[in-house]
Amino acid sequence: MQVEYKKEWMDTYLWVRPEQVVEESYVEQMLIHNPGEGRLDFSRQEKDGEEYFCYKITGKKALNSIYAVVPIGERQIRGILKQLFSTLEKGKEYLLSEEDFVLSPNYIFATFPKMELEFCYVPGYGVPLKAQLEGLFEYLLNRVDYEDKQAVNLLYDCYMFCMKEKGGLAEIKKLLAKEMPESPKVQAIP
């Protein structure tokens, strides 16, 4: 997959040329006419006789650059994973393949200040979801705040469920469904 970033006037775009460019399909029409739902805006472009998928990323920052210096806590992990699974579920409603979402932290973008994530969907990408989740969990494990024991335990459990032979996505969703324990209330000193 070849990737380029382009700046046009006030907008920034991510141009992706997959290894196998598929002919325009139902999926592309679905993406063009149903933007949002946790996916980056999408269009097909041509440059120098080659076709690219173009994604508007103006005002967004890639996950890997957000957490390059700042460690990730439990609240952020839960937010990332809940948004990911919500986007995958919404994708199913439009008959989008889970394997065409690119789950690399380089291609997951966040809008500030709410940290709303948008995922890059590349028709024909076709990398198994389990392999992509393993890579995402490995990245998160390398960026987690190791002083936040709940964050470490949550990520490690998610990673182990993912590594199981049968996938373990249901177990990961159950882990995320458990609410975070309330932090102890700090009382003011009289």
CSV table of N, CA, C and O in Angstrom, one decimal, residues 14-126:
chain,number,residue,atom,x,y,z
A,14,LEU,N,-5.2,12.3,2.7
A,14,LEU,CA,-4.4,11.1,2.7
A,14,LEU,C,-4.7,10.4,1.4
A,14,LEU,O,-5.9,10.0,1.1
A,15,TRP,N,-3.7,10.1,0.5
A,15,TRP,CA,-3.9,9.4,-0.7
A,15,TRP,C,-3.3,8.0,-0.5
A,15,TRP,O,-2.2,7.8,-0.2
A,16,VAL,N,-4.2,7.0,-0.8
A,16,VAL,CA,-3.8,5.6,-0.6
A,16,VAL,C,-3.9,4.9,-1.9
A,16,VAL,O,-4.9,4.9,-2.6
A,17,ARG,N,-2.8,4.2,-2.3
A,17,ARG,CA,-2.9,3.4,-3.5
A,17,ARG,C,-2.7,1.9,-3.0
A,17,ARG,O,-1.6,1.6,-2.7
A,18,PRO,N,-3.8,1.1,-3.0
A,18,PRO,CA,-3.6,-0.2,-2.5
A,18,PRO,C,-2.8,-1.1,-3.5
A,18,PRO,O,-2.7,-0.7,-4.7
A,19,GLU,N,-2.3,-2.2,-3.1
A,19,GLU,CA,-1.6,-3.1,-3.9
A,19,GLU,C,-2.4,-3.6,-5.1
A,19,GLU,O,-2.0,-3.7,-6.2
A,20,GLN,N,-3.7,-3.8,-4.8
A,20,GLN,CA,-4.6,-4.2,-5.9
A,20,GLN,C,-5.8,-3.2,-5.9
A,20,GLN,O,-6.6,-3.2,-5.0
A,21,VAL,N,-5.8,-2.4,-6.9
A,21,VAL,CA,-6.9,-1.5,-7.1
A,21,VAL,C,-8.1,-2.3,-7.7
A,21,VAL,O,-8.0,-2.9,-8.7
A,22,VAL,N,-9.2,-2.2,-7.0
A,22,VAL,CA,-10.4,-2.9,-7.4
A,22,VAL,C,-11.2,-2.0,-8.3
A,22,VAL,O,-11.2,-0.8,-8.1
A,23,GLU,N,-12.0,-2.6,-9.1
A,23,GLU,CA,-12.9,-1.7,-9.9
A,23,GLU,C,-14.0,-1.1,-9.0
A,23,GLU,O,-14.3,-1.6,-8.0
A,24,GLU,N,-14.5,0.0,-9.5
A,24,GLU,CA,-15.5,0.7,-8.7
A,24,GLU,C,-16.6,-0.2,-8.4
A,24,GLU,O,-17.1,-1.0,-9.3
A,25,SER,N,-17.1,-0.2,-7.2
A,25,SER,CA,-18.1,-1.2,-6.7
A,25,SER,C,-19.2,-0.6,-5.9
A,25,SER,O,-19.2,0.6,-5.6
A,26,TYR,N,-20.0,-1.5,-5.4
A,26,TYR,CA,-21.1,-1.1,-4.5
A,26,TYR,C,-20.5,-0.5,-3.3
A,26,TYR,O,-21.1,0.5,-2.8
A,27,VAL,N,-19.4,-1.0,-2.8
A,27,VAL,CA,-18.8,-0.5,-1.5
A,27,VAL,C,-18.4,0.9,-1.7
A,27,VAL,O,-18.7,1.7,-0.8
A,28,GLU,N,-17.8,1.3,-2.8
A,28,GLU,CA,-17.4,2.7,-3.0
A,28,GLU,C,-18.6,3.6,-3.0
A,28,GLU,O,-18.6,4.7,-2.4
A,29,GLN,N,-19.6,3.2,-3.7
A,29,GLN,CA,-20.9,4.0,-3.8
A,29,GLN,C,-21.4,4.2,-2.3
A,29,GLN,O,-21.9,5.2,-2.0
A,30,MET,N,-21.4,3.1,-1.6
A,30,MET,CA,-21.9,3.1,-0.2
A,30,MET,C,-21.1,4.1,0.6
A,30,MET,O,-21.6,4.9,1.4
A,31,LEU,N,-19.8,4.1,0.5
A,31,LEU,CA,-18.9,5.0,1.2
A,31,LEU,C,-19.1,6.5,0.8
A,31,LEU,O,-19.1,7.3,1.7
A,32,ILE,N,-19.3,6.7,-0.5
A,32,ILE,CA,-19.4,8.1,-1.0
A,32,ILE,C,-20.8,8.6,-0.5
A,32,ILE,O,-20.8,9.8,-0.1
A,33,HIS,N,-21.8,7.8,-0.6
A,33,HIS,CA,-23.2,8.4,-0.3
A,33,HIS,C,-23.6,8.2,1.2
A,33,HIS,O,-24.6,8.7,1.6
A,34,ASN,N,-22.8,7.6,2.0
A,34,ASN,CA,-23.0,7.4,3.4
A,34,ASN,C,-21.8,7.7,4.2
A,34,ASN,O,-21.2,6.9,4.8
A,35,PRO,N,-21.3,9.0,4.2
A,35,PRO,CA,-20.1,9.3,4.9
A,35,PRO,C,-20.3,9.3,6.4
A,35,PRO,O,-21.4,9.2,6.9
A,36,GLY,N,-19.2,9.4,7.1
A,36,GLY,CA,-19.3,9.4,8.6
A,36,GLY,C,-19.4,8.0,9.1
A,36,GLY,O,-18.7,7.1,8.6
A,37,GLU,N,-20.1,7.8,10.2
A,37,GLU,CA,-20.3,6.5,10.8
A,37,GLU,C,-18.9,6.0,11.3
A,37,GLU,O,-18.6,4.8,11.3
A,38,GLY,N,-18.0,6.9,11.7
A,38,GLY,CA,-16.7,6.5,12.1
A,38,GLY,C,-15.6,6.2,11.0
A,38,GLY,O,-14.6,5.7,11.3
A,39,ARG,N,-16.0,6.6,9.8
A,39,ARG,CA,-15.1,6.4,8.7
A,39,ARG,C,-14.7,7.8,8.1
A,39,ARG,O,-15.4,8.7,8.1
A,40,LEU,N,-13.4,7.8,7.6
A,40,LEU,CA,-13.0,9.0,6.9
A,40,LEU,C,-13.7,9.2,5.6
A,40,LEU,O,-14.1,8.3,5.0
A,41,ASP,N,-14.0,10.5,5.3
A,41,ASP,CA,-14.6,10.8,4.0
A,41,ASP,C,-13.8,10.2,2.9
A,41,ASP,O,-12.5,10.3,2.9
A,42,PHE,N,-14.4,9.7,1.8
A,42,PHE,CA,-13.7,8.9,0.8
A,42,PHE,C,-14.1,9.4,-0.6
A,42,PHE,O,-15.2,9.8,-0.9
A,43,SER,N,-13.1,9.3,-1.5
A,43,SER,CA,-13.3,9.5,-2.9
A,43,SER,C,-12.2,8.8,-3.7
A,43,SER,O,-11.2,8.5,-3.1
A,44,ARG,N,-12.4,8.6,-5.0
A,44,ARG,CA,-11.4,7.9,-5.8
A,44,ARG,C,-10.8,9.0,-6.7
A,44,ARG,O,-11.6,9.8,-7.3
A,45,GLN,N,-9.5,9.0,-6.8
A,45,GLN,CA,-8.8,10.0,-7.6
A,45,GLN,C,-7.8,9.4,-8.5
A,45,GLN,O,-7.4,8.2,-8.3
A,46,GLU,N,-7.5,10.1,-9.6
A,46,GLU,CA,-6.5,9.6,-10.5
A,46,GLU,C,-5.3,10.5,-10.6
A,46,GLU,O,-5.5,11.7,-10.7
A,47,LYS,N,-4.1,10.0,-10.6
A,47,LYS,CA,-2.9,10.8,-10.7
A,47,LYS,C,-1.9,10.0,-11.5
A,47,LYS,O,-1.6,8.8,-11.2
A,48,ASP,N,-1.3,10.6,-12.5
A,48,ASP,CA,-0.3,10.0,-13.4
A,48,ASP,C,-0.8,8.6,-13.9
A,48,ASP,O,0.0,7.6,-13.9
A,49,GLY,N,-2.1,8.5,-14.2
A,49,GLY,CA,-2.6,7.2,-14.8
A,49,GLY,C,-2.8,6.1,-13.7
A,49,GLY,O,-3.2,5.0,-14.1
A,50,GLU,N,-2.6,6.4,-12.5
A,50,GLU,CA,-2.8,5.5,-11.4
A,50,GLU,C,-4.0,5.9,-10.5
A,50,GLU,O,-4.2,7.1,-10.3
A,51,GLU,N,-4.8,5.0,-10.0
A,51,GLU,CA,-5.9,5.3,-9.2
A,51,GLU,C,-5.6,5.2,-7.7
A,51,GLU,O,-4.9,4.3,-7.3
A,52,TYR,N,-6.1,6.2,-7.0
A,52,TYR,CA,-5.9,6.3,-5.5
A,52,TYR,C,-7.2,6.5,-4.9
A,52,TYR,O,-8.2,7.0,-5.4
A,53,PHE,N,-7.2,6.1,-3.6
A,53,PHE,CA,-8.4,6.4,-2.7
A,53,PHE,C,-7.9,7.6,-1.9
A,53,PHE,O,-6.8,7.7,-1.4
A,54,CYS,N,-8.8,8.6,-1.8
A,54,CYS,CA,-8.5,9.9,-1.2
A,54,CYS,C,-9.3,10.1,0.0
A,54,CYS,O,-10.6,9.9,-0.1
A,55,TYR,N,-8.7,10.5,1.1
A,55,TYR,CA,-9.4,10.6,2.4
A,55,TYR,C,-9.1,12.0,2.9
A,55,TYR,O,-8.0,12.4,3.1
A,56,LYS,N,-10.2,12.8,3.3
A,56,LYS,CA,-10.0,14.1,3.8
A,56,LYS,C,-9.6,14.0,5.3
A,56,LYS,O,-10.4,13.4,6.1
A,57,ILE,N,-8.4,14.5,5.7
A,57,ILE,CA,-8.0,14.4,7.1
A,57,ILE,C,-7.8,15.8,7.7
A,57,ILE,O,-7.1,15.9,8.7
A,58,THR,N,-8.3,16.8,7.1
A,58,THR,CA,-8.2,18.2,7.6
A,58,THR,C,-8.6,18.3,9.1
A,58,THR,O,-9.7,17.8,9.4
A,59,GLY,N,-7.8,18.9,9.9
A,59,GLY,CA,-8.1,19.0,11.3
A,59,GLY,C,-8.1,17.8,12.2
A,59,GLY,O,-8.5,17.8,13.3
A,60,LYS,N,-7.5,16.7,11.6
A,60,LYS,CA,-7.4,15.4,12.3
A,60,LYS,C,-6.0,15.1,12.5
A,60,LYS,O,-5.1,15.5,11.8
A,61,LYS,N,-5.7,14.3,13.6
A,61,LYS,CA,-4.4,13.9,13.9
A,61,LYS,C,-4.4,12.3,14.0
A,61,LYS,O,-5.3,11.7,14.6
A,62,ALA,N,-3.3,11.7,13.5
A,62,ALA,CA,-3.2,10.3,13.6
A,62,ALA,C,-2.9,9.8,15.0
A,62,ALA,O,-2.2,10.5,15.8
A,63,LEU,N,-3.5,8.7,15.3
A,63,LEU,CA,-3.3,8.1,16.7
A,63,LEU,C,-1.9,8.0,17.1
A,63,LEU,O,-1.5,8.3,18.2
A,64,ASN,N,-1.0,7.5,16.2
A,64,ASN,CA,0.4,7.3,16.5
A,64,ASN,C,1.1,8.7,16.9
A,64,ASN,O,2.0,8.7,17.7
A,65,SER,N,0.7,9.8,16.3
A,65,SER,CA,1.3,11.1,16.6
A,65,SER,C,0.7,11.6,17.9
A,65,SER,O,1.4,12.3,18.6
A,66,ILE,N,-0.5,11.3,18.2
A,66,ILE,CA,-1.1,11.8,19.5
A,66,ILE,C,-0.4,11.2,20.7
A,66,ILE,O,-0.1,11.8,21.7
A,67,TYR,N,-0.2,9.8,20.6
A,67,TYR,CA,0.4,9.1,21.7
A,67,TYR,C,1.9,8.8,21.5
A,67,TYR,O,2.4,7.9,22.2
A,68,ALA,N,2.6,9.6,20.7
A,68,ALA,CA,4.0,9.4,20.5
A,68,ALA,C,4.8,9.8,21.8
A,68,ALA,O,5.8,9.1,22.1
A,69,VAL,N,4.3,10.7,22.6
A,69,VAL,CA,5.0,11.1,23.8
A,69,VAL,C,4.1,10.9,25.0
A,69,VAL,O,4.7,10.5,26.1
A,70,VAL,N,2.8,11.1,24.9
A,70,VAL,CA,1.9,10.9,26.1
A,70,VAL,C,1.5,9.5,26.2
A,70,VAL,O,1.0,8.9,25.2
A,71,PRO,N,1.6,8.8,27.4
A,71,PRO,CA,1.1,7.5,27.5
A,71,PRO,C,-0.4,7.4,27.5
A,71,PRO,O,-1.1,8.4,27.8
A,72,ILE,N,-0.9,6.2,27.3
A,72,ILE,CA,-2.4,6.0,27.2
A,72,ILE,C,-2.9,5.4,28.5
A,72,ILE,O,-2.3,4.5,29.0
A,73,GLY,N,-4.0,6.0,29.0
A,73,GLY,CA,-4.6,5.5,30.2
A,73,GLY,C,-5.8,4.6,29.9
A,73,GLY,O,-6.2,4.5,28.7
A,74,GLU,N,-6.4,4.1,30.9
A,74,GLU,CA,-7.6,3.2,30.7
A,74,GLU,C,-8.7,3.9,30.0
A,74,GLU,O,-9.4,3.3,29.1
A,75,ARG,N,-9.0,5.1,30.4
A,75,ARG,CA,-10.2,5.8,29.8
A,75,ARG,C,-10.0,6.0,28.3
A,75,ARG,O,-10.9,5.8,27.5
A,76,GLN,N,-8.7,6.3,27.9
A,76,GLN,CA,-8.4,6.4,26.4
A,76,GLN,C,-8.5,5.1,25.7
A,76,GLN,O,-9.0,5.0,24.6
A,77,ILE,N,-8.0,4.0,26.3
A,77,ILE,CA,-8.1,2.7,25.7
A,77,ILE,C,-9.5,2.3,25.5
A,77,ILE,O,-9.9,1.8,24.4
A,78,ARG,N,-10.3,2.4,26.5
A,78,ARG,CA,-11.8,2.1,26.4
A,78,ARG,C,-12.4,2.9,25.3
A,78,ARG,O,-13.2,2.4,24.5
A,79,GLY,N,-12.1,4.2,25.2
A,79,GLY,CA,-12.7,5.1,24.2
A,79,GLY,C,-12.3,4.6,22.8
A,79,GLY,O,-13.1,4.5,21.9
A,80,ILE,N,-11.0,4.3,22.6
A,80,ILE,CA,-10.5,3.8,21.3
A,80,ILE,C,-11.2,2.6,20.9
A,80,ILE,O,-11.7,2.4,19.8
A,81,LEU,N,-11.2,1.6,21.8
A,81,LEU,CA,-11.8,0.3,21.5
A,81,LEU,C,-13.3,0.3,21.3
A,81,LEU,O,-13.9,-0.3,20.4
A,82,LYS,N,-14.0,1.1,22.1
A,82,LYS,CA,-15.5,1.2,21.9
A,82,LYS,C,-15.8,1.8,20.6
A,82,LYS,O,-16.7,1.4,19.9
A,83,GLN,N,-15.1,2.9,20.2
A,83,GLN,CA,-15.3,3.5,18.9
A,83,GLN,C,-15.0,2.6,17.8
A,83,GLN,O,-15.7,2.6,16.8
A,84,LEU,N,-13.9,1.8,17.9
A,84,LEU,CA,-13.5,0.9,16.9
A,84,LEU,C,-14.6,-0.2,16.7
A,84,LEU,O,-15.1,-0.4,15.5
A,85,PHE,N,-15.1,-0.8,17.8
A,85,PHE,CA,-16.1,-1.8,17.6
A,85,PHE,C,-17.5,-1.2,17.1
A,85,PHE,O,-18.2,-1.9,16.4
A,86,SER,N,-17.8,0.0,17.5
A,86,SER,CA,-19.0,0.7,17.1
A,86,SER,C,-18.9,0.9,15.5
A,86,SER,O,-19.8,0.7,14.8
A,87,THR,N,-17.7,1.3,15.1
A,87,THR,CA,-17.5,1.6,13.6
A,87,THR,C,-17.6,0.3,12.9
A,87,THR,O,-18.2,0.2,11.8
A,88,LEU,N,-17.0,-0.8,13.4
A,88,LEU,CA,-17.1,-2.1,12.7
A,88,LEU,C,-18.6,-2.6,12.6
A,88,LEU,O,-19.0,-3.1,11.6
A,89,GLU,N,-19.3,-2.4,13.7
A,89,GLU,CA,-20.8,-2.8,13.7
A,89,GLU,C,-21.6,-2.0,12.7
A,89,GLU,O,-22.4,-2.5,12.0
A,90,LYS,N,-21.3,-0.7,12.7
A,90,LYS,CA,-22.0,0.2,11.7
A,90,LYS,C,-21.6,-0.2,10.3
A,90,LYS,O,-22.4,-0.1,9.4
A,91,GLY,N,-20.4,-0.6,10.1
A,91,GLY,CA,-19.9,-1.0,8.7
A,91,GLY,C,-20.7,-2.2,8.3
A,91,GLY,O,-21.0,-2.4,7.1
A,92,LYS,N,-21.0,-3.1,9.2
A,92,LYS,CA,-21.8,-4.3,8.8
A,92,LYS,C,-23.1,-3.9,8.3
A,92,LYS,O,-23.7,-4.6,7.4
A,93,GLU,N,-23.7,-2.9,8.8
A,93,GLU,CA,-25.0,-2.4,8.3
A,93,GLU,C,-25.0,-2.0,6.8
A,93,GLU,O,-26.0,-2.1,6.1
A,94,TYR,N,-23.8,-1.6,6.4
A,94,TYR,CA,-23.6,-1.2,5.0
A,94,TYR,C,-22.9,-2.3,4.2
A,94,TYR,O,-22.4,-2.1,3.0
A,95,LEU,N,-22.8,-3.5,4.7
A,95,LEU,CA,-22.2,-4.6,4.1
A,95,LEU,C,-20.7,-4.4,3.8
A,95,LEU,O,-20.1,-4.9,2.8
A,96,LEU,N,-20.0,-3.6,4.7
A,96,LEU,CA,-18.6,-3.4,4.5
A,96,LEU,C,-17.8,-4.5,5.2
A,96,LEU,O,-18.1,-4.9,6.3
A,97,SER,N,-16.7,-4.9,4.6
A,97,SER,CA,-15.9,-6.0,5.1
A,97,SER,C,-15.0,-5.4,6.3
A,97,SER,O,-14.4,-4.4,6.1
A,98,GLU,N,-15.0,-6.1,7.4
A,98,GLU,CA,-14.1,-5.8,8.5
A,98,GLU,C,-12.6,-5.8,8.1
A,98,GLU,O,-11.8,-5.0,8.6
A,99,GLU,N,-12.3,-6.6,7.1
A,99,GLU,CA,-10.9,-6.7,6.7
A,99,GLU,C,-10.4,-5.6,5.9
A,99,GLU,O,-9.2,-5.5,5.6
A,100,ASP,N,-11.3,-4.7,5.5
A,100,ASP,CA,-10.9,-3.5,4.7
A,100,ASP,C,-10.7,-2.3,5.5
A,100,ASP,O,-10.3,-1.2,5.0
A,101,PHE,N,-11.0,-2.3,6.8
A,101,PHE,CA,-10.6,-1.2,7.7
A,101,PHE,C,-9.1,-1.3,8.0
A,101,PHE,O,-8.6,-2.4,8.3
A,102,VAL,N,-8.4,-0.2,7.9
A,102,VAL,CA,-7.0,-0.2,8.2
A,102,VAL,C,-6.8,0.2,9.7
A,102,VAL,O,-7.1,1.3,10.0
A,103,LEU,N,-6.4,-0.8,10.5
A,103,LEU,CA,-6.4,-0.5,12.0
A,103,LEU,C,-5.0,-0.2,12.5
A,103,LEU,O,-4.7,-0.3,13.6
A,104,SER,N,-4.1,0.3,11.6
A,104,SER,CA,-2.8,0.7,12.0
A,104,SER,C,-3.0,2.1,12.7
A,104,SER,O,-3.7,3.0,12.2
A,105,PRO,N,-2.3,2.4,13.8
A,105,PRO,CA,-2.4,3.7,14.4
A,105,PRO,C,-2.0,4.9,13.5
A,105,PRO,O,-2.3,6.0,13.8
A,106,ASN,N,-1.3,4.6,12.4
A,106,ASN,CA,-0.9,5.6,11.4
A,106,ASN,C,-2.1,6.1,10.6
A,106,ASN,O,-2.1,7.2,10.1
A,107,TYR,N,-3.2,5.2,10.5
A,107,TYR,CA,-4.3,5.5,9.7
A,107,TYR,C,-5.6,5.6,10.5
A,107,TYR,O,-6.7,5.5,9.9
A,108,ILE,N,-5.5,5.7,11.8
A,108,ILE,CA,-6.7,6.0,12.6
A,108,ILE,C,-6.6,7.5,13.1
A,108,ILE,O,-5.5,7.8,13.6
A,109,PHE,N,-7.6,8.3,12.7
A,109,PHE,CA,-7.5,9.7,13.0
A,109,PHE,C,-8.5,10.2,14.0
A,109,PHE,O,-9.6,9.6,14.1
A,110,ALA,N,-8.0,11.2,14.8
A,110,ALA,CA,-8.9,11.7,15.8
A,110,ALA,C,-9.2,13.2,15.6
A,110,ALA,O,-8.3,13.9,15.1
A,111,THR,N,-10.4,13.6,15.9
A,111,THR,CA,-10.8,15.0,15.8
A,111,THR,C,-10.8,15.5,17.3
A,111,THR,O,-11.4,14.8,18.2
A,112,PHE,N,-10.2,16.6,17.5
A,112,PHE,CA,-10.1,17.2,18.8
A,112,PHE,C,-11.3,18.2,19.1
A,112,PHE,O,-11.8,18.7,18.1
A,113,PRO,N,-11.7,18.5,20.2
A,113,PRO,CA,-11.1,18.0,21.5
A,113,PRO,C,-11.8,16.7,22.0
A,113,PRO,O,-11.4,16.2,23.0
A,114,LYS,N,-12.8,16.2,21.3
A,114,LYS,CA,-13.6,15.1,21.9
A,114,LYS,C,-13.0,13.7,21.6
A,114,LYS,O,-13.5,12.7,22.1
A,115,MET,N,-11.9,13.7,20.9
A,115,MET,CA,-11.2,12.4,20.5
A,115,MET,C,-12.1,11.5,19.8
A,115,MET,O,-12.2,10.3,20.1
A,116,GLU,N,-12.9,12.0,18.9
A,116,GLU,CA,-13.8,11.2,18.0
A,116,GLU,C,-12.9,10.6,16.9
A,116,GLU,O,-12.2,11.3,16.2
A,117,LEU,N,-12.9,9.3,16.9
A,117,LEU,CA,-12.0,8.6,15.9
A,117,LEU,C,-12.7,8.3,14.6
A,117,LEU,O,-13.9,8.1,14.5
A,118,GLU,N,-11.9,8.4,13.5
A,118,GLU,CA,-12.4,8.0,12.2
A,118,GLU,C,-11.3,7.1,11.6
A,118,GLU,O,-10.1,7.3,11.7
A,119,PHE,N,-11.9,6.0,11.0
A,119,PHE,CA,-11.0,4.9,10.5
A,119,PHE,C,-10.9,5.0,9.0
A,119,PHE,O,-11.9,5.3,8.3
A,120,CYS,N,-9.8,4.6,8.5
A,120,CYS,CA,-9.6,4.5,7.0
A,120,CYS,C,-10.1,3.2,6.5
A,120,CYS,O,-9.7,2.1,7.0
A,121,TYR,N,-11.0,3.3,5.5
A,121,TYR,CA,-11.6,2.1,4.9
A,121,TYR,C,-11.1,2.0,3.5
A,121,TYR,O,-11.4,2.9,2.7
A,122,VAL,N,-10.3,1.0,3.2
A,122,VAL,CA,-9.7,0.9,1.8
A,122,VAL,C,-10.3,-0.4,1.1
A,122,VAL,O,-10.0,-1.5,1.5
A,123,PRO,N,-11.2,-0.2,0.2
A,123,PRO,CA,-11.8,-1.3,-0.5
A,123,PRO,C,-10.7,-2.2,-1.1
A,123,PRO,O,-9.8,-1.8,-1.8
A,124,GLY,N,-10.9,-3.5,-0.8
A,124,GLY,CA,-9.9,-4.5,-1.3
A,124,GLY,C,-8.7,-4.7,-0.4
A,124,GLY,O,-7.8,-5.5,-0.8
A,125,TYR,N,-8.6,-4.0,0.7
A,125,TYR,CA,-7.4,-4.1,1.6
A,125,TYR,C,-7.2,-5.5,2.0
A,125,TYR,O,-6.2,-6.1,1.9
A,126,GLY,N,-8.3,-6.1,2.6
A,126,GLY,CA,-8.3,-7.5,2.9
A,126,GLY,C,-7.4,-8.2,3.9
A,126,GLY,O,-7.0,-9.3,3.7
